[in-house]
Coordinates of C-alpha atoms in Angstrom, one line a residue:
Chain A
G568 CA 9.4 -32.9 31.6
G569 CA 12.6 -34.0 32.5
S570 CA 14.1 -32.7 36.4
G571 CA 16.6 -30.7 35.0
L572 CA 13.7 -28.7 33.9
L573 CA 11.6 -29.3 36.6
G574 CA 14.1 -27.9 39.0
A575 CA 15.0 -24.7 36.5
A576 CA 11.3 -23.9 36.1
T577 CA 10.1 -23.8 40.1
E578 CA 12.3 -21.1 40.7
D579 CA 9.9 -18.7 40.1
G580 CA 10.6 -15.0 39.2
A581 CA 14.5 -16.0 39.2
Q582 CA 14.7 -16.9 35.2
P583 CA 18.9 -18.5 34.8
A584 CA 20.3 -17.3 32.3
P585 CA 19.2 -18.7 28.9
E586 CA 22.1 -20.5 28.2
R587 CA 22.1 -23.6 25.7
V588 CA 19.6 -26.1 26.8
L589 CA 19.7 -29.5 25.1
F590 CA 16.4 -30.5 25.0
P591 CA 15.7 -34.3 24.9
P592 CA 14.6 -34.9 21.4
T593 CA 11.7 -35.8 21.2
F594 CA 10.1 -32.9 23.0
S595 CA 8.2 -29.4 22.5
V596 CA 7.6 -26.5 24.2
S597 CA 4.1 -27.5 23.5
E598 CA 3.1 -30.8 25.7
I599 CA 4.4 -29.0 28.8
K600 CA 0.5 -29.3 30.7
N601 CA 1.3 -26.4 33.6
K602 CA 1.0 -23.1 31.9
Q603 CA 3.3 -21.2 34.1
R604 CA 6.2 -23.6 33.5
R605 CA 5.3 -23.6 29.7
H606 CA 5.3 -20.3 29.3
F607 CA 8.8 -20.3 31.3
M608 CA 9.9 -22.9 28.6
F609 CA 8.4 -20.8 25.5
L610 CA 9.7 -17.5 26.9
R611 CA 13.6 -19.3 27.3
W612 CA 13.1 -20.6 23.9
K613 CA 12.1 -18.0 22.4
Q614 CA 15.4 -15.9 23.7
Q615 CA 17.3 -18.5 22.6
Q616 CA 16.2 -17.9 18.1
R617 CA 16.8 -14.3 18.9
K618 CA 20.2 -15.1 20.0
E619 CA 21.0 -17.3 17.6
K620 CA 19.1 -15.0 15.1
L621 CA 21.5 -12.4 15.9
A622 CA 24.5 -14.5 15.8
A623 CA 23.5 -15.6 12.1
K624 CA 23.2 -11.9 11.1
K625 CA 26.6 -11.1 12.3
K626 CA 28.5 -14.0 10.9
R627 CA 27.1 -13.0 7.5
R628 CA 27.7 -9.2 8.2
K629 CA 30.8 -9.9 8.9
E630 CA 31.5 -12.6 5.3
R631 CA 30.3 -9.7 3.7
E632 CA 33.0 -7.1 4.8
A633 CA 35.5 -9.1 4.5
L634 CA 34.2 -10.0 0.8
G635 CA 34.2 -5.8 0.4
D636 CA 33.7 -5.9 -3.3
K637 CA 33.1 -9.2 -4.5
A638 CA 30.0 -9.4 -2.1
P639 CA 26.8 -10.0 -3.4
P640 CA 24.7 -7.8 -3.9
K641 CA 22.3 -6.8 -0.8
A642 CA 19.0 -8.7 -1.0
V643 CA 15.6 -6.9 -1.9
P644 CA 12.9 -7.7 0.3
K645 CA 9.8 -8.6 -1.4
T646 CA 6.7 -6.2 -0.9
I647 CA 3.5 -6.4 -2.7
E648 CA 4.9 -3.6 -5.1
N649 CA 7.3 -5.5 -6.0
Q650 CA 5.1 -9.2 -6.3
R651 CA 2.2 -7.0 -8.6
V652 CA 0.9 -9.7 -11.1
Y653 CA 1.6 -7.6 -14.0
D654 CA -1.1 -5.8 -15.8
E655 CA -1.2 -5.8 -19.0
T656 CA -3.0 -2.4 -18.9
T657 CA -0.4 -0.9 -18.3
V658 CA -0.1 2.7 -19.7
D659 CA 3.7 3.2 -21.2
P660 CA 4.4 7.0 -21.0
N661 CA 5.2 6.8 -24.6
D662 CA 2.2 4.5 -25.7
E663 CA 0.7 6.6 -29.0
E664 CA -1.9 5.2 -28.7
V665 CA -2.9 6.5 -25.4
A666 CA -2.0 9.5 -26.0
F667 CA -4.2 9.8 -29.0
D668 CA -6.8 8.5 -26.7
E669 CA -6.8 10.9 -24.1
A670 CA -6.1 13.9 -26.7
T671 CA -9.5 13.0 -27.6
D672 CA -11.4 11.6 -24.6
E673 CA -13.9 13.6 -22.4
F674 CA -11.5 15.5 -20.2
A675 CA -9.8 16.9 -23.5
P676 CA -11.6 20.3 -23.4
Y677 CA -10.1 20.8 -20.1
F678 CA -6.6 19.9 -20.4
N679 CA -7.0 22.1 -23.6
R680 CA -7.7 24.9 -21.5
Q681 CA -11.2 25.5 -23.1
T682 CA -13.5 24.8 -20.1
V683 CA -12.7 26.1 -16.6
P684 CA -14.1 23.5 -13.7
K685 CA -17.0 24.2 -12.1
I686 CA -18.5 21.9 -9.6
L687 CA -21.3 20.7 -7.5
I688 CA -21.2 19.6 -4.2
T689 CA -24.3 17.8 -2.7
T690 CA -25.4 14.7 -0.8
S691 CA -27.6 11.9 -0.8
D692 CA -30.8 13.1 1.2
R693 CA -31.3 14.6 4.9
P694 CA -27.5 15.2 5.1
R695 CA -26.0 14.9 9.1
G696 CA -23.8 17.2 10.6
R697 CA -20.5 14.9 9.6
T698 CA -21.1 15.4 5.7
V699 CA -22.4 18.8 6.2
R700 CA -19.6 20.3 7.3
F701 CA -17.1 17.5 5.0
C702 CA -19.0 18.6 2.0
E703 CA -18.3 22.7 3.5
Q704 CA -14.3 22.0 3.7
L705 CA -14.2 19.9 0.3
A706 CA -16.0 22.8 -1.3
T707 CA -12.7 25.3 0.2
V708 CA -10.4 23.3 -0.9
I709 CA -11.7 22.7 -4.2
P710 CA -12.0 26.9 -5.8
N711 CA -14.8 27.1 -7.8
S712 CA -17.2 24.6 -6.2
H713 CA -20.3 25.0 -4.6
V714 CA -22.6 22.8 -2.6
Y715 CA -26.3 22.7 -2.8
Y716 CA -28.9 20.9 -0.1
R717 CA -31.1 17.7 -1.8
R718 CA -33.7 17.6 -0.8
G719 CA -35.5 15.1 -2.3
L720 CA -34.8 15.7 -5.6
A721 CA -34.2 13.1 -8.3
L722 CA -30.7 12.9 -9.7
K723 CA -31.7 12.3 -13.0
R724 CA -33.2 15.6 -12.6
I725 CA -31.0 17.6 -11.5
I726 CA -28.5 16.9 -14.1
P727 CA -30.3 18.4 -17.0
Q728 CA -30.1 21.6 -14.5
C729 CA -27.0 21.3 -13.8
I730 CA -25.7 20.6 -17.5
A731 CA -28.0 24.1 -18.0
R732 CA -26.2 26.2 -15.8
D733 CA -23.0 25.1 -16.7
F734 CA -21.3 23.0 -14.0
T735 CA -18.6 20.7 -15.2
D736 CA -18.5 18.2 -12.9
L737 CA -20.8 16.6 -10.1
I738 CA -20.1 15.0 -6.6
V739 CA -22.8 13.5 -4.3
I740 CA -21.3 12.5 -0.8
N741 CA -23.3 9.3 0.4
E742 CA -23.8 9.2 3.5
D743 CA -24.7 5.9 6.3
R744 CA -25.1 7.2 9.3
K745 CA -24.1 9.9 9.9
I746 CA -20.8 9.6 8.2
P747 CA -19.7 9.6 4.7
N748 CA -19.3 6.7 3.0
G749 CA -19.1 6.9 -0.6
L750 CA -18.6 9.4 -3.4
V751 CA -20.2 9.8 -6.8
L752 CA -17.8 11.7 -9.0
S753 CA -19.3 12.9 -12.6
H754 CA -18.1 14.5 -15.5
L755 CA -20.9 16.4 -17.0
P756 CA -21.8 17.4 -20.4
D757 CA -22.4 13.4 -20.4
G758 CA -19.2 12.2 -18.7
P759 CA -18.1 9.2 -17.2
T760 CA -19.5 8.6 -13.5
A761 CA -17.1 7.0 -10.8
H762 CA -18.6 5.6 -8.1
F763 CA -16.0 5.0 -4.9
R764 CA -16.4 4.1 -1.6
M765 CA -15.1 6.4 0.8
S766 CA -13.4 5.8 4.3
S767 CA -11.5 6.7 7.1
V768 CA -13.0 10.5 6.6
R769 CA -11.1 13.2 8.7
L770 CA -12.8 16.7 9.2
R771 CA -9.7 19.4 9.6
K772 CA -10.7 19.6 13.7
E773 CA -9.7 15.9 13.4
I774 CA -6.0 16.4 12.0
K775 CA -3.3 16.8 14.7
R776 CA -1.6 20.2 14.2
K777 CA -2.0 23.8 14.3
G778 CA -2.2 25.4 10.9
K779 CA -4.8 27.6 9.2
E780 CA -7.3 27.6 6.2
P781 CA -6.7 26.6 2.8
T782 CA -6.3 30.1 1.4
E783 CA -8.2 31.3 -2.0
H784 CA -5.7 30.1 -4.1
V785 CA -5.5 27.6 -7.0
P786 CA -3.4 24.2 -5.5
E787 CA -1.5 21.9 -7.4
I788 CA -2.2 19.0 -7.6
I789 CA -0.2 15.4 -7.3
L790 CA -1.5 12.4 -8.8
N791 CA 1.2 9.3 -7.3
N792 CA 0.7 5.9 -9.2
F793 CA -2.1 5.7 -11.4
T794 CA -0.5 3.1 -13.8
T795 CA -2.9 1.6 -15.7
R796 CA -4.8 2.4 -18.2
L797 CA -8.3 2.7 -15.5
G798 CA -6.2 4.3 -13.2
H799 CA -4.5 6.8 -15.8
S800 CA -8.9 8.0 -16.8
I801 CA -9.1 8.3 -13.4
G802 CA -6.1 10.5 -12.2
R803 CA -7.3 12.7 -14.8
M804 CA -10.7 12.5 -13.9
L805 CA -9.9 13.8 -10.8
A806 CA -7.2 16.1 -11.6
S807 CA -10.1 18.1 -14.1
L808 CA -12.2 18.8 -11.0
F809 CA -8.7 21.7 -10.2
P810 CA -8.1 24.4 -12.0
H811 CA -5.5 23.6 -14.8
D812 CA -2.9 26.8 -13.8
P813 CA -1.9 26.5 -10.1
Q814 CA -1.0 29.3 -7.8
F815 CA 2.1 28.6 -6.7
I816 CA 1.8 31.4 -4.0
G817 CA -0.2 29.9 -2.6
R818 CA 1.8 26.8 -1.2
Q819 CA -1.0 24.3 -1.6
V820 CA -1.3 20.8 -3.2
A821 CA -3.7 18.6 -3.2
T822 CA -2.9 15.2 -3.5
F823 CA -4.5 11.4 -4.6
H824 CA -2.0 9.3 -4.2
N825 CA -2.7 5.5 -5.5
Q826 CA -1.5 2.7 -3.5
R827 CA -3.0 -1.0 -3.8
D828 CA -5.7 0.6 -5.3
Y829 CA -6.5 2.6 -2.6
I830 CA -6.8 6.0 -3.0
F831 CA -5.6 8.5 -0.6
F832 CA -6.4 12.5 -0.1
R833 CA -4.0 14.6 1.1
F834 CA -4.1 18.5 1.3
H835 CA -1.3 20.2 2.2
R836 CA 0.7 23.5 2.4
Y837 CA 4.4 23.4 1.6
I838 CA 7.9 25.7 2.3
F839 CA 11.0 24.9 1.0
K840 CA 13.3 25.1 3.9
S841 CA 16.0 25.1 1.2
E842 CA 16.7 23.1 -2.2
K843 CA 17.2 20.0 -0.6
K844 CA 14.1 20.1 2.0
V845 CA 10.3 20.8 1.9
G846 CA 8.7 21.1 5.0
I847 CA 4.8 20.4 4.5
Q848 CA 1.6 21.1 6.9
E849 CA -1.6 19.3 6.2
L850 CA -4.7 21.3 6.1
G851 CA -8.1 20.1 5.2
P852 CA -9.5 17.2 4.8
R853 CA -8.4 13.4 4.4
F854 CA -10.4 11.0 3.3
T855 CA -9.2 7.4 1.1
L856 CA -11.1 6.1 -2.0
K857 CA -12.1 3.2 -3.3
L858 CA -12.9 2.9 -6.7
R859 CA -16.3 1.0 -7.4
S860 CA -17.3 1.5 -10.8
L861 CA -17.0 3.6 -14.1
Q862 CA -19.8 4.2 -15.2
K863 CA -19.4 5.7 -19.6
G864 CA -22.2 8.3 -19.6
T865 CA -23.4 10.1 -16.5
F866 CA -25.3 8.7 -13.3
D867 CA -27.8 6.3 -14.3
S868 CA -27.8 2.9 -12.3
K869 CA -30.2 0.8 -14.1
F870 CA -29.5 1.3 -18.1
G871 CA -26.1 2.9 -18.0
E872 CA -22.8 1.2 -19.6
Y873 CA -20.2 0.5 -17.5
E874 CA -16.8 1.1 -18.2
W875 CA -15.6 -1.1 -15.2
I876 CA -16.9 -3.0 -12.1
H877 CA -15.0 -4.3 -8.9
K878 CA -16.8 -7.6 -9.1
R879 CA -15.5 -9.3 -5.9
R880 CA -15.0 -12.5 -6.7
E881 CA -13.2 -12.5 -9.9
M882 CA -10.9 -9.6 -9.2
D883 CA -10.6 -9.9 -5.4
T884 CA -9.1 -13.2 -5.8
S885 CA -5.7 -12.4 -6.0
R886 CA -3.7 -10.6 -3.1
R887 CA -0.8 -8.8 -5.3
K888 CA -3.4 -8.1 -8.8
F889 CA -4.4 -4.8 -8.7
H890 CA -6.5 -2.5 -11.4
L891 CA -6.1 1.2 -10.8
Chain B
S1390 CA -70.4 -14.2 31.4
P1391 CA -68.2 -12.0 29.4
Q1392 CA -68.4 -10.5 32.6
V1393 CA -66.7 -13.6 33.9
V1394 CA -64.1 -13.5 30.9
W1395 CA -62.7 -9.7 31.7
D1396 CA -63.0 -11.1 36.0
T1397 CA -60.3 -14.1 34.6
L1398 CA -58.4 -12.3 32.4
G1399 CA -58.8 -8.8 32.5
N1400 CA -58.5 -8.2 35.9
R1401 CA -56.7 -11.0 38.2
Q1402 CA -55.2 -14.0 35.9
F1403 CA -53.0 -13.8 33.3
C1404 CA -54.5 -12.9 29.3
S1405 CA -51.7 -13.9 27.1
Y1406 CA -52.6 -10.3 24.7
K1407 CA -52.3 -8.4 27.6
I1408 CA -48.6 -6.2 27.8
T1409 CA -48.1 -4.2 30.7
T1410 CA -46.3 -1.3 31.0
K1411 CA -45.2 1.2 33.5
T1412 CA -48.2 3.5 33.1
Q1413 CA -50.4 1.4 30.6
N1414 CA -52.0 -1.8 29.6
F1415 CA -52.0 -3.0 26.2
C1416 CA -53.7 -5.9 23.8
R1417 CA -52.1 -7.6 21.5
N1418 CA -54.9 -9.0 20.3
E1419 CA -55.0 -8.4 16.4
Y1420 CA -58.9 -8.1 16.5
N1421 CA -58.7 -5.5 19.2
L1422 CA -60.3 -2.1 18.3
T1423 CA -58.0 0.4 20.6
G1424 CA -54.9 -1.4 21.4
L1425 CA -55.7 -0.5 24.9
C1426 CA -56.7 -3.8 27.7
N1427 CA -60.2 -2.4 28.6
R1428 CA -63.2 -3.6 29.5
S1429 CA -64.8 -2.0 26.7
S1430 CA -62.2 -2.9 24.2
C1431 CA -61.1 -6.6 25.1
P1432 CA -62.5 -8.5 22.0
L1433 CA -63.1 -11.6 24.4
A1434 CA -65.0 -9.9 27.0
N1435 CA -67.7 -8.4 24.8
S1436 CA -69.6 -10.4 22.9
Q1437 CA -70.9 -7.6 20.6
Y1438 CA -68.1 -6.3 19.1
A1439 CA -66.6 -4.9 16.1
T1440 CA -62.9 -4.1 14.6
V1441 CA -61.6 -2.2 11.7
R1442 CA -59.0 -3.7 9.9
E1443 CA -56.5 -3.8 6.4
E1444 CA -54.6 -6.0 4.2
K1445 CA -53.4 -5.7 1.4
G1446 CA -54.7 -2.0 0.6
R1447 CA -57.9 -2.9 1.3
C1448 CA -59.9 -2.3 4.6
Y1449 CA -62.5 -4.4 5.9
L1450 CA -64.6 -4.2 9.0
Y1451 CA -65.4 -7.1 11.3
M1452 CA -68.3 -7.7 13.5
K1453 CA -68.9 -10.2 16.3
T1454 CA -72.1 -10.9 18.3
I1455 CA -73.9 -13.0 20.8
E1456 CA -75.7 -15.3 18.0
R1457 CA -72.2 -16.7 16.9
A1458 CA -70.7 -17.5 20.4
A1459 CA -70.9 -20.7 19.9
F1460 CA -69.5 -20.9 16.1
P1461 CA -65.9 -19.9 16.2
R1462 CA -65.2 -20.3 13.1
R1463 CA -68.1 -18.1 12.2
L1464 CA -67.7 -16.0 14.8
W1465 CA -65.9 -12.8 13.2
E1466 CA -68.4 -11.5 9.9
R1467 CA -66.2 -9.6 7.4
V1468 CA -67.4 -6.9 5.2
L1469 CA -65.2 -5.2 2.3
L1470 CA -65.7 -1.6 2.3
N1471 CA -65.7 1.1 -0.1
K1472 CA -62.5 2.5 -1.5
N1473 CA -64.3 6.2 -1.7
Y1474 CA -63.8 7.5 2.3
E1475 CA -67.1 8.8 2.7
K1476 CA -68.5 5.9 1.4
A1477 CA -66.8 4.0 3.3
L1478 CA -67.5 5.7 6.3
E1479 CA -71.7 5.2 5.7
E1480 CA -71.4 1.6 5.3
I1481 CA -69.9 1.4 8.8
D1482 CA -72.6 3.2 10.2
E1483 CA -75.1 1.8 8.5
N1484 CA -73.5 -1.7 9.6
L1485 CA -73.0 -0.5 12.7
I1486 CA -76.4 0.8 13.2
Y1487 CA -77.9 0.0 16.7
W1488 CA -74.4 -0.4 17.9
P1489 CA -72.8 1.1 21.3
R1490 CA -71.4 4.6 20.4
F1491 CA -68.3 3.7 21.9
I1492 CA -67.9 0.8 19.4
R1493 CA -69.3 3.1 16.0
H1494 CA -66.9 5.5 16.9
K1495 CA -63.8 3.7 17.7
C1496 CA -64.2 2.2 14.3
K1497 CA -64.2 5.3 12.8
Q1498 CA -61.6 6.6 13.9
R1499 CA -59.5 4.0 13.5
F1500 CA -61.0 3.2 10.3
T1501 CA -59.4 7.2 9.3
K1502 CA -56.1 6.3 11.1
I1503 CA -56.0 3.4 8.4
T1504 CA -56.7 5.0 5.2
Q1505 CA -54.0 7.8 6.2
Y1506 CA -51.1 5.7 6.5
L1507 CA -52.1 4.0 3.5
I1508 CA -52.3 6.4 1.4
R1509 CA -48.8 7.5 2.9
I1510 CA -47.3 4.7 1.7
R1511 CA -48.6 4.9 -1.6
K1512 CA -47.0 8.0 -1.3
L1513 CA -43.7 6.6 -0.2
T1514 CA -42.9 4.5 -2.8
L1515 CA -43.5 6.5 -5.6
K1516 CA -40.5 8.7 -4.2
R1517 CA -36.5 7.5 -4.4
Q1518 CA -36.4 4.4 -2.2
R1519 CA -33.5 3.8 0.2
K1520 CA -31.9 0.4 -1.3
I1521 CA -30.3 -1.1 1.7
V1522 CA -27.7 -3.1 1.2
P1523 CA -26.5 -6.1 4.2
L1524 CA -22.7 -5.3 5.3
R1525 CA -20.5 -8.5 5.6
R1526 CA -18.2 -7.9 8.3
K1527 CA -15.3 -10.4 6.9
L1528 CA -15.3 -8.0 3.8
E1529 CA -15.6 -4.7 5.7
R1530 CA -12.6 -5.9 7.4
R1531 CA -10.5 -7.1 5.7
E1532 CA -11.3 -3.9 2.8
K1533 CA -10.2 -1.9 6.6
R1534 CA -6.7 -3.9 7.0
R1535 CA -5.9 -3.1 3.9
E1536 CA -6.0 0.1 3.6
E1537 CA -4.4 0.9 7.1
K1538 CA -1.4 -1.6 5.3
A1539 CA -1.8 0.4 1.8
L1540 CA -1.7 3.6 4.3
I1541 CA 1.8 2.6 5.6
A1542 CA 3.2 1.5 2.3
A1543 CA 2.2 4.6 0.9
Q1544 CA 4.3 6.7 3.3
L1545 CA 2.6 9.4 2.0
D1546 CA 5.1 12.8 3.4
N1547 CA 7.7 11.6 2.5
A1548 CA 6.5 11.0 -1.8
I1549 CA 4.9 14.2 -1.5
E1550 CA 8.0 16.4 -0.1
K1551 CA 10.2 14.0 -2.9
E1552 CA 7.9 15.1 -5.7
L1553 CA 7.9 18.6 -4.7
L1554 CA 11.4 18.8 -4.6
E1555 CA 11.3 16.6 -8.1
R1556 CA 8.9 19.8 -9.3
L1557 CA 11.7 22.3 -7.9
K1558 CA 14.3 20.5 -9.5
Q1559 CA 12.5 21.1 -12.6
D1560 CA 11.9 24.5 -12.7
T1561 CA 8.4 24.7 -12.7
Y1562 CA 8.2 27.1 -9.7
G1563 CA 10.8 29.4 -12.2
D1564 CA 11.9 31.8 -9.8
I1565 CA 9.4 32.1 -7.1
Y1566 CA 12.1 30.6 -5.4
N1567 CA 15.7 32.0 -5.1
F1568 CA 18.0 28.7 -4.6
P1569 CA 20.7 29.5 -6.8
I1570 CA 23.3 27.4 -4.2
H1571 CA 22.2 24.8 -5.6
A1572 CA 23.6 24.9 -8.9
F1573 CA 26.8 26.1 -7.1
D1574 CA 26.4 22.7 -4.9
K1575 CA 26.9 20.6 -8.8
A1576 CA 29.6 23.2 -9.0
L1577 CA 31.5 22.3 -5.9
Q1578 CA 30.3 18.2 -6.5
Q1579 CA 32.6 18.5 -9.3
Q1580 CA 35.4 20.3 -8.4
E1581 CA 35.6 17.7 -5.2
E1582 CA 35.1 14.8 -7.6
E1583 CA 38.3 16.6 -9.5
S1584 CA 40.4 17.0 -6.0
E1585 CA 39.2 13.8 -4.3
S1586 CA 43.0 11.6 -4.8
E1587 CA 44.6 14.9 -3.3
S1588 CA 43.8 16.1 0.1
D1589 CA 43.9 19.2 -1.1
A1590 CA 43.0 21.3 2.2
Q1591 CA 43.9 24.8 0.8
E1592 CA 41.5 24.3 -1.7
D1593 CA 39.0 23.1 0.3
E1594 CA 39.5 25.8 2.6
E1595 CA 39.4 28.4 -0.3
D1596 CA 36.0 26.9 -1.8
E1597 CA 35.2 27.1 1.9
E1598 CA 36.0 30.8 2.2
D1599 CA 34.2 32.0 -1.2
K1600 CA 31.0 29.8 -0.6
R1601 CA 31.1 31.5 2.9
E1602 CA 31.3 35.1 2.2
F1603 CA 29.2 34.3 -0.6
V1604 CA 27.0 32.4 1.0
E1605 CA 26.4 35.2 4.5
A1606 CA 25.6 38.1 1.8
E1607 CA 23.3 35.8 0.4
D1608 CA 21.9 35.3 3.8
S1609 CA 21.7 39.1 3.9
D1610 CA 19.1 39.0 0.9
L1611 CA 17.8 36.7 2.3
S1612 CA 16.5 38.5 5.6
D1613 CA 14.8 40.7 3.5
F1614 CA 12.2 38.2 2.3
E1615 CA 11.0 37.2 6.0
D1616 CA 9.8 33.8 5.8
M1617 CA 12.9 32.9 4.5
D1618 CA 14.7 34.4 6.7
K1619 CA 12.4 32.3 9.9
L1620 CA 13.3 29.1 7.8
E1621 CA 16.4 29.3 8.0
T1622 CA 17.0 29.1 12.0
S1623 CA 13.9 27.4 12.3
S1624 CA 14.9 24.3 10.1
E1625 CA 18.5 24.8 12.0
E1626 CA 17.1 24.5 15.8
E1627 CA 14.7 22.5 15.1
Q1628 CA 16.0 20.3 12.3
E1629 CA 13.1 18.5 11.4
E1630 CA 10.4 18.1 8.7
E1631 CA 7.1 18.7 9.6
K1632 CA 6.5 21.3 12.0
E1633 CA 3.9 24.7 12.5
V1634 CA 5.3 28.2 9.9
E1635 CA 4.7 29.8 12.9
E1636 CA 6.6 32.9 13.1
E1637 CA 6.3 34.5 16.0
P1638 CA 8.5 32.1 18.3
S1639 CA 10.8 31.0 15.9
H1640 CA 11.2 34.6 15.4
S1641 CA 12.3 34.9 18.3
K1642 CA 14.7 31.9 19.0
S1643 CA 16.4 32.7 16.3
K1644 CA 17.2 36.4 18.1
G1645 CA 19.1 34.6 20.7
K1646 CA 20.8 32.2 18.4
A1647 CA 23.9 32.9 17.0
P1648 CA 24.6 34.9 14.2
L1649 CA 23.5 34.1 10.5
K1650 CA 26.3 32.4 9.5
G1651 CA 25.6 29.5 11.8
P1652 CA 23.0 28.4 8.9
A1653 CA 25.2 29.0 6.5
R1654 CA 27.7 26.4 8.5
R1655 CA 25.0 24.5 8.5
K1656 CA 24.2 24.0 4.9
R1657 CA 26.7 23.3 3.4
R1658 CA 27.2 19.5 3.3
Y1659 CA 29.8 18.3 6.1
I1660 CA 32.5 17.6 3.0
E1661 CA 35.7 16.3 4.4
I1662 CA 37.2 19.4 4.3
E1663 CA 40.9 19.5 6.5
Y1664 CA 42.0 22.6 8.2
E1665 CA 45.1 23.7 9.0
E1666 CA 45.2 24.1 12.7
E1667 CA 46.8 27.7 11.9
T1668 CA 44.9 29.2 9.8
E1669 CA 41.7 28.2 11.7
P1670 CA 41.1 31.6 13.2
A1671 CA 42.0 33.1 10.6
T1672 CA 38.9 32.0 8.5
K1673 CA 36.7 33.2 11.4
T1674 CA 38.4 36.7 11.9
T1675 CA 37.7 36.9 8.1
T1676 CA 34.0 36.4 8.0
A1677 CA 33.2 37.8 11.3

């Protein structure tokens, strides 16, 4: 570097005020071999950049104020949700075809209040402590659900028994290395089966709060952001786990929020402090799901008819394309 | 010379099949009968030796005799054993007749063990096997990262609160929550818009007064509902959205604080109310 730079850099620790430094035109900070000096010059350069940026911002703001009403509208930053590739299966709320489909699909009896959900929760073979506790907590969250241990029974044989005993849904929590990592949700009398990958499971004691247990009241449900056809059917499937009439006295709400193909489940208790403010307190376990496949019939890995499978090569190519 | 072999390999010098551990020596030789490194179990140091080994589910008896010691290719004689357990045991006996007791006994023991584990294998393959799927590190990392970013983008708490407030507005909760204020708020807003051009302090004052009176009565009503009471005061104090609904501490706090008109005042959105100086104490006395 030049002698001027040397002079500045040899003051260890004492950084001179970053005035406008004129670098020779062919100079770049990365060419200095000495790490200490290079670091120092880099910091100075960074500070300068920041100053320039701040100055530019101020200038822009002044211009904006000067223009007043005639100022161009503020630029909206691009987010992934903004830039999402348009999915042609997005459901239009007024779409008749979709409404007709939904009136006649497998969840119609639930939505017409003909059936009351009854859920069977089970695990894969030999569940370990965390999975067992998670199942119990899930059973308290979902009303009218029962946990049964799977002692080496084949699913194909369990399913007819469940149907005989009037269960409407079957949840199997798959476990790997002592943590639950998969969820198979099967609507029983011949309904669709969804296979999810489950991640970031937090049990009740790991959630930072000092609340109490969820009560027996039927919670409300919030389903957010299920826009496409596929998302819609998954949303209905998840909603059909809970009884149709929530008890508002209980003030509990279960949320399934879909964001970029990840479904976040949360369970809260809410309180309205005023008509504009609500306080929520998280109870209950939380987990996130990612849909792997959706099958038309009940669980059958070999001969089932898949309605949707996540194919990594085809579907993961674009960062802005989501399917749910 | 088996003695010589043992003296060299077994005891003193190096044997490549020998594995030493703290308590015991093991022999890795595939023809070894017991798996331990002993004078009587070493297939190299015994010129007359026999083992039972299994291949693809069938058991064979391997025998080694002194006569064939010079022919390494034909050293081990192999006999296929019967599938039937008892018959196979008899075959071992008849093949190893006149052999040392130790070898006969150990061969039969080994054969028993082998059949047992073969049965277990067959039983297990009938049950459901775990399919082992390899993890792809890059994929997993990618998924994890995307999940975190999606979580941040989701802003779950805000979304849930918004949704709940929406539902409250659209009256899905019916009559459970008494918030008639917000209807009044809307009326007030309309009034404000009308009187925006003039700075009608009086009008605003009147509204304030009316509202204040109304609100006070309501607060006394609300105090009947314990929750609401504590909530009002606690919301006033802490001004946070997420907090515990613990009743006792907030109750004690409220006792020490200003009387109920405090939250009433705060609840009103801060509209630009222009008081004339003289009248302010008057308003205070009316509400006191």
